[in-house]
Short mmCIF file of C-alpha atoms in Angstrom, two decimals:
data_model
loop_
_atom_site.label_atom_id
_atom_site.label_comp_id
_atom_site.label_asym_id
_atom_site.label_seq_id
_atom_site.Cartn_x
_atom_site.Cartn_y
_atom_site.Cartn_z
CA MET A 291 0.00 0.00 0.00
CA PRO A 292 1.43 3.42 -0.93
CA THR A 293 2.65 5.64 1.88
CA THR A 294 1.34 9.16 2.49
CA HIS A 295 4.53 10.48 0.93
CA GLU A 296 4.16 8.36 -2.20
CA THR A 297 0.44 9.10 -2.57
CA LEU A 298 0.80 12.87 -2.28
CA ARG A 299 3.86 12.97 -4.51
CA ALA A 300 2.02 11.10 -7.26
CA VAL A 301 -1.20 13.10 -7.12
CA LEU A 302 0.45 16.53 -6.79
CA VAL A 303 2.97 15.81 -9.55
CA ALA A 304 0.14 14.75 -11.86
CA SER A 305 -2.00 17.79 -10.98
CA ARG A 306 0.86 20.23 -11.60
CA ARG A 307 1.77 18.58 -14.89
CA ASP A 308 -1.76 18.72 -16.31
CA ARG A 309 -2.83 21.88 -14.41
CA SER A 310 -5.76 20.17 -12.75
CA LEU A 311 -7.20 20.35 -9.22
CA ILE A 312 -7.56 17.61 -6.65
CA GLU A 313 -10.02 17.24 -3.79
CA MET A 314 -8.39 18.06 -0.47
CA ALA A 315 -10.63 15.74 1.55
CA ALA A 316 -9.51 12.74 -0.51
CA GLN A 317 -5.83 13.20 0.32
CA PRO A 318 -3.85 11.86 3.28
CA VAL A 319 -2.26 14.45 5.58
CA PRO A 320 1.49 14.38 6.27
CA ALA A 321 2.26 13.46 9.87
CA SER A 322 4.33 16.59 10.54
CA PHE A 323 5.47 19.86 9.03
CA LEU A 324 8.84 18.30 8.26
CA ASP A 325 7.08 15.48 6.41
CA GLY A 326 5.19 18.10 4.39
CA LEU A 327 8.45 19.82 3.48
CA ALA A 328 10.03 16.49 2.51
CA ILE A 329 7.13 15.69 0.18
CA GLN A 330 7.31 19.17 -1.35
CA ALA A 331 11.05 18.73 -1.96
CA ASP A 332 10.46 15.34 -3.60
CA ILE A 333 7.75 16.81 -5.86
CA ALA A 334 10.05 19.65 -6.92
CA LYS A 335 12.84 17.18 -7.70
CA THR A 336 10.49 14.95 -9.69
CA LEU A 337 9.25 17.92 -11.74
CA GLY A 338 12.75 19.32 -12.21
CA HIS A 339 11.90 22.65 -10.63
CA ALA A 340 14.71 25.16 -10.40
CA GLU A 341 15.55 26.60 -7.00
CA ALA A 342 14.97 30.14 -8.25
CA GLY A 343 13.24 31.54 -5.20
CA TRP A 344 11.53 30.88 -1.90
CA LYS A 345 8.43 32.01 -0.05
CA VAL A 346 9.17 31.81 3.65
CA ALA A 347 6.85 31.67 6.62
CA ILE A 348 6.61 30.74 10.28
CA ALA A 349 4.09 28.05 11.23
CA GLU A 350 1.79 28.50 14.21
CA ASP A 351 4.07 26.37 16.38
CA GLY A 352 7.08 28.53 15.49
CA THR A 353 8.57 26.16 12.91
CA PRO A 354 10.22 28.01 10.01
CA VAL A 355 8.91 26.73 6.66
CA ALA A 356 9.30 27.57 2.99
CA GLY A 357 7.78 26.97 -0.40
CA LEU A 358 9.86 26.68 -3.56
CA MET A 359 9.09 29.32 -6.19
CA PRO A 360 10.39 27.92 -9.49
CA GLY A 361 8.29 30.31 -11.58
CA PRO A 362 6.63 31.44 -13.67
CA TRP A 363 8.42 34.70 -12.95
CA LEU A 364 6.39 37.42 -14.61
CA ALA A 365 6.87 41.08 -15.44
CA PRO A 366 4.24 43.74 -14.74
CA GLY A 367 1.59 43.64 -17.46
CA ASP A 368 2.06 39.93 -18.20
CA VAL A 369 -0.84 37.46 -18.18
CA TYR A 370 -1.19 34.80 -15.49
CA ASP A 371 -3.10 31.73 -16.71
CA GLY A 372 -4.81 29.90 -13.88
CA ALA A 373 -6.13 26.36 -14.01
CA ILE A 374 -9.82 25.99 -14.79
CA GLY A 375 -11.81 26.31 -11.57
CA ALA A 376 -8.83 27.36 -9.44
CA GLU A 377 -9.16 30.06 -6.79
CA LEU A 378 -6.59 32.80 -7.37
CA ARG A 379 -5.44 34.99 -4.51
CA VAL A 380 -3.28 38.09 -4.77
CA GLU A 381 -0.60 38.98 -2.22
CA ILE A 382 1.33 42.26 -2.12
CA GLU A 383 4.83 41.64 -0.79
CA ILE A 384 8.40 42.86 -0.49
CA ALA A 385 10.92 40.55 -2.14
CA LEU A 386 14.68 40.39 -1.64
CA ARG A 387 17.43 39.23 -3.96
CA LEU A 388 20.35 37.33 -2.48
CA ALA A 389 23.74 38.72 -3.49
CA LYS A 390 25.59 35.81 -1.90
CA ASP A 391 24.90 32.38 -0.47
CA VAL A 392 23.44 32.00 3.02
CA PRO A 393 24.81 28.61 4.16
CA MET A 394 23.19 26.84 7.07
CA ARG A 395 24.87 27.76 10.34
CA PRO A 396 22.97 25.92 13.09
CA ASN A 397 25.49 26.74 15.82
CA GLN A 398 25.86 30.41 14.88
CA PRO A 399 22.47 32.00 14.10
CA TYR A 400 22.36 34.87 11.66
CA SER A 401 21.33 38.27 12.94
CA ARG A 402 18.80 40.39 11.07
CA ALA A 403 21.47 42.88 9.97
CA GLU A 404 23.84 40.12 8.88
CA LEU A 405 21.15 38.41 6.82
CA LEU A 406 20.15 41.63 5.07
CA ALA A 407 23.81 42.24 4.26
CA HIS A 408 23.57 39.11 2.08
CA CYS A 409 20.91 40.87 -0.07
CA ASP A 410 21.53 43.55 -2.66
CA LYS A 411 18.05 44.50 -3.87
CA ALA A 412 14.46 44.78 -2.65
CA TYR A 413 11.45 44.70 -4.95
CA LEU A 414 7.73 45.21 -4.88
CA GLY A 415 6.43 41.70 -5.49
CA ILE A 416 3.02 40.22 -6.24
CA GLU A 417 2.45 36.54 -5.59
CA ILE A 418 -0.43 34.67 -7.18
CA VAL A 419 -1.51 31.89 -4.84
CA GLU A 420 -3.05 28.98 -6.76
CA SER A 421 -3.25 25.73 -4.86
CA ARG A 422 -3.57 22.36 -6.55
CA LEU A 423 -6.16 21.64 -3.85
CA ALA A 424 -9.78 22.46 -4.65
CA ASN A 425 -11.77 24.03 -1.81
CA TRP A 426 -8.60 24.53 0.19
CA GLN A 427 -9.92 26.74 2.99
CA GLY A 428 -9.11 25.00 6.25
CA VAL A 429 -6.48 22.75 4.67
CA PRO A 430 -4.16 21.12 7.25
CA PHE A 431 -0.92 23.10 7.22
CA ALA A 432 1.28 20.03 6.62
CA LEU A 433 -0.71 19.32 3.45
CA TRP A 434 -0.43 23.00 2.45
CA LEU A 435 3.34 22.64 2.80
CA ALA A 436 3.37 19.62 0.52
CA ASP A 437 1.66 21.82 -2.09
CA ALA A 438 4.46 24.45 -1.85
CA LEU A 439 2.25 26.78 0.23
CA GLY A 440 -0.02 27.14 -2.78
CA HIS A 441 2.52 29.00 -4.90
CA GLY A 442 1.31 29.80 -8.40
CA GLY A 443 3.49 32.53 -9.89
CA TYR A 444 5.32 35.72 -9.03
CA TYR A 445 5.49 39.22 -10.48
CA LEU A 446 8.66 41.17 -9.78
CA GLY A 447 7.88 44.88 -9.83
CA GLN A 448 9.97 47.95 -9.30
CA GLU A 449 13.05 48.08 -7.13
CA LEU A 450 12.50 49.52 -3.64
CA ASP A 451 14.82 51.05 -1.09
CA MET A 452 15.85 48.37 1.43
CA LYS A 453 14.72 50.75 4.18
CA VAL A 454 11.11 49.85 3.31
CA LEU A 455 11.56 46.72 5.44
CA ASP A 456 11.76 48.98 8.49
CA GLU A 457 8.92 51.25 7.41
CA VAL A 458 5.93 49.03 6.62
CA ALA A 459 3.70 50.96 9.02
CA GLY A 460 2.13 53.79 7.09
CA LEU A 461 2.00 51.96 3.77
CA THR A 462 -1.31 51.00 2.16
CA CYS A 463 -2.22 47.95 0.08
CA PHE A 464 -4.70 48.48 -2.77
CA ILE A 465 -6.08 45.92 -5.23
CA SER A 466 -8.72 46.36 -7.92
CA LEU A 467 -10.21 43.98 -10.48
CA ASN A 468 -11.51 45.44 -13.73
CA GLY A 469 -11.69 48.87 -12.12
CA VAL A 470 -13.56 47.74 -9.00
CA THR A 471 -11.72 47.99 -5.67
CA ILE A 472 -11.52 44.64 -3.88
CA TYR A 473 -8.99 45.60 -1.18
CA ASP A 474 -7.82 48.89 0.32
CA GLN A 475 -6.26 48.59 3.78
CA PRO A 476 -3.09 49.54 5.68
CA ALA A 477 -0.14 47.23 5.08
CA VAL A 478 0.25 44.69 7.89
CA HIS A 479 2.69 41.80 8.12
CA ALA A 480 1.58 38.71 10.05
CA ASN A 481 4.90 38.59 11.93
CA GLY A 482 5.23 42.32 12.44
CA ASP A 483 8.71 42.49 10.93
CA PRO A 484 8.77 41.34 7.26
CA VAL A 485 12.28 39.98 7.76
CA ALA A 486 11.19 37.66 10.62
CA PRO A 487 10.21 34.61 8.50
CA PHE A 488 13.30 34.98 6.29
CA LEU A 489 15.51 35.11 9.37
CA ALA A 490 13.76 32.10 10.89
CA TRP A 491 14.26 30.08 7.71
CA ALA A 492 17.93 31.11 7.43
CA ASN A 493 18.40 29.81 10.99
CA ARG A 494 16.49 26.54 10.43
CA LYS A 495 17.81 23.29 11.85
CA ASP A 496 16.80 20.90 9.06
CA GLU A 497 17.88 21.06 5.42
CA LEU A 498 15.12 19.55 3.32
CA MET A 499 14.34 22.06 0.61
CA GLY A 500 17.67 23.26 -0.74
CA GLY A 501 19.89 26.19 0.12
CA LEU A 502 19.62 29.96 0.07
CA ARG A 503 21.90 30.91 -2.80
CA ALA A 504 23.09 34.00 -4.63
CA GLY A 505 20.67 35.18 -7.29
CA GLN A 506 17.58 33.67 -5.68
CA ILE A 507 14.56 35.76 -4.77
CA VAL A 508 13.13 35.44 -1.26
CA THR A 509 9.69 36.86 -0.64
CA THR A 510 9.04 38.01 2.90
CA GLY A 511 5.29 37.37 3.12
CA SER A 512 2.06 39.16 2.33
CA LEU A 513 1.26 42.66 3.54
CA CYS A 514 -2.45 42.21 2.77
CA GLY A 515 -3.12 38.56 3.52
CA GLY A 516 -4.38 36.47 0.62
CA VAL A 517 -6.97 38.52 -1.27
CA LEU A 518 -9.33 36.29 -3.25
CA SER A 519 -9.96 37.57 -6.76
CA PRO A 520 -13.70 37.29 -7.43
CA GLY A 521 -13.06 36.78 -11.13
CA LYS A 522 -10.59 37.13 -13.98
CA GLY A 523 -9.40 40.25 -15.75
CA GLU A 524 -7.22 43.28 -15.17
CA ILE A 525 -5.67 43.52 -11.71
CA VAL A 526 -4.10 46.72 -10.40
CA THR A 527 -2.08 46.49 -7.20
CA LYS A 528 -0.46 49.32 -5.25
CA LEU A 529 1.80 49.51 -2.25
CA ALA A 530 1.14 53.18 -1.69
CA PRO A 531 2.90 55.52 -1.88
CA LEU A 532 5.80 53.47 -3.25
CA GLY A 533 4.42 52.02 -6.48
CA GLY A 534 2.31 49.33 -8.05
CA VAL A 535 2.08 46.37 -10.39
CA SER A 536 -0.61 45.79 -13.02
CA LEU A 537 -1.32 42.33 -14.41
CA THR A 538 -3.95 40.16 -16.02
CA LEU A 539 -5.56 37.03 -14.60
CA ARG A 540 -6.92 34.69 -17.24
#
């Protein structure tokens, strides 16, 4: 009988290859967050995904986690093609580019300043969250991890001053669909400091997903939560007053 690992690897690989959705309730749940990460890593290896970037987060129990972002990497104005029936959520974020490798150092944790010194650029980023799981509200987090935290694609917008990481308070997140506002609220990061999940992942104890390497993009987490798009069409996002990214969902 197939294990949970084998079952999820097979079904998620198939769904990503043919851009289909699977029923969450029909899937086994990994026994732990680390098991979820291991399955995600195996899926990425099977699909030949490049380690081009990472979305980092901190689980409710304090465990640092990450999702591989192999692409598509999109420019403002490009079209994002979602799977038929998939829920698409929009997240306004600040992304960082690594200028040099960040090797694991379990006995010498990185400081915030030291970690940021490994980065040379910050960007306004827009993540499209598109899970392979249909009806994924309330999904067990270990299963969400196996699905790469629902990563769909990423838009890299304009370059920002690195100081924005210290000045999130006072910024505003705005999203509209086909000219109708669907979100307009102050920017808030779930961990307070946008660098917190990146720092937690850099100081992780287990290497399951691959390393933090020069040239990769690390996104620091949403400043607006995951905003469900009620339909397809022209999306305008703004991290006011700094700038914005326009795109098309299709």
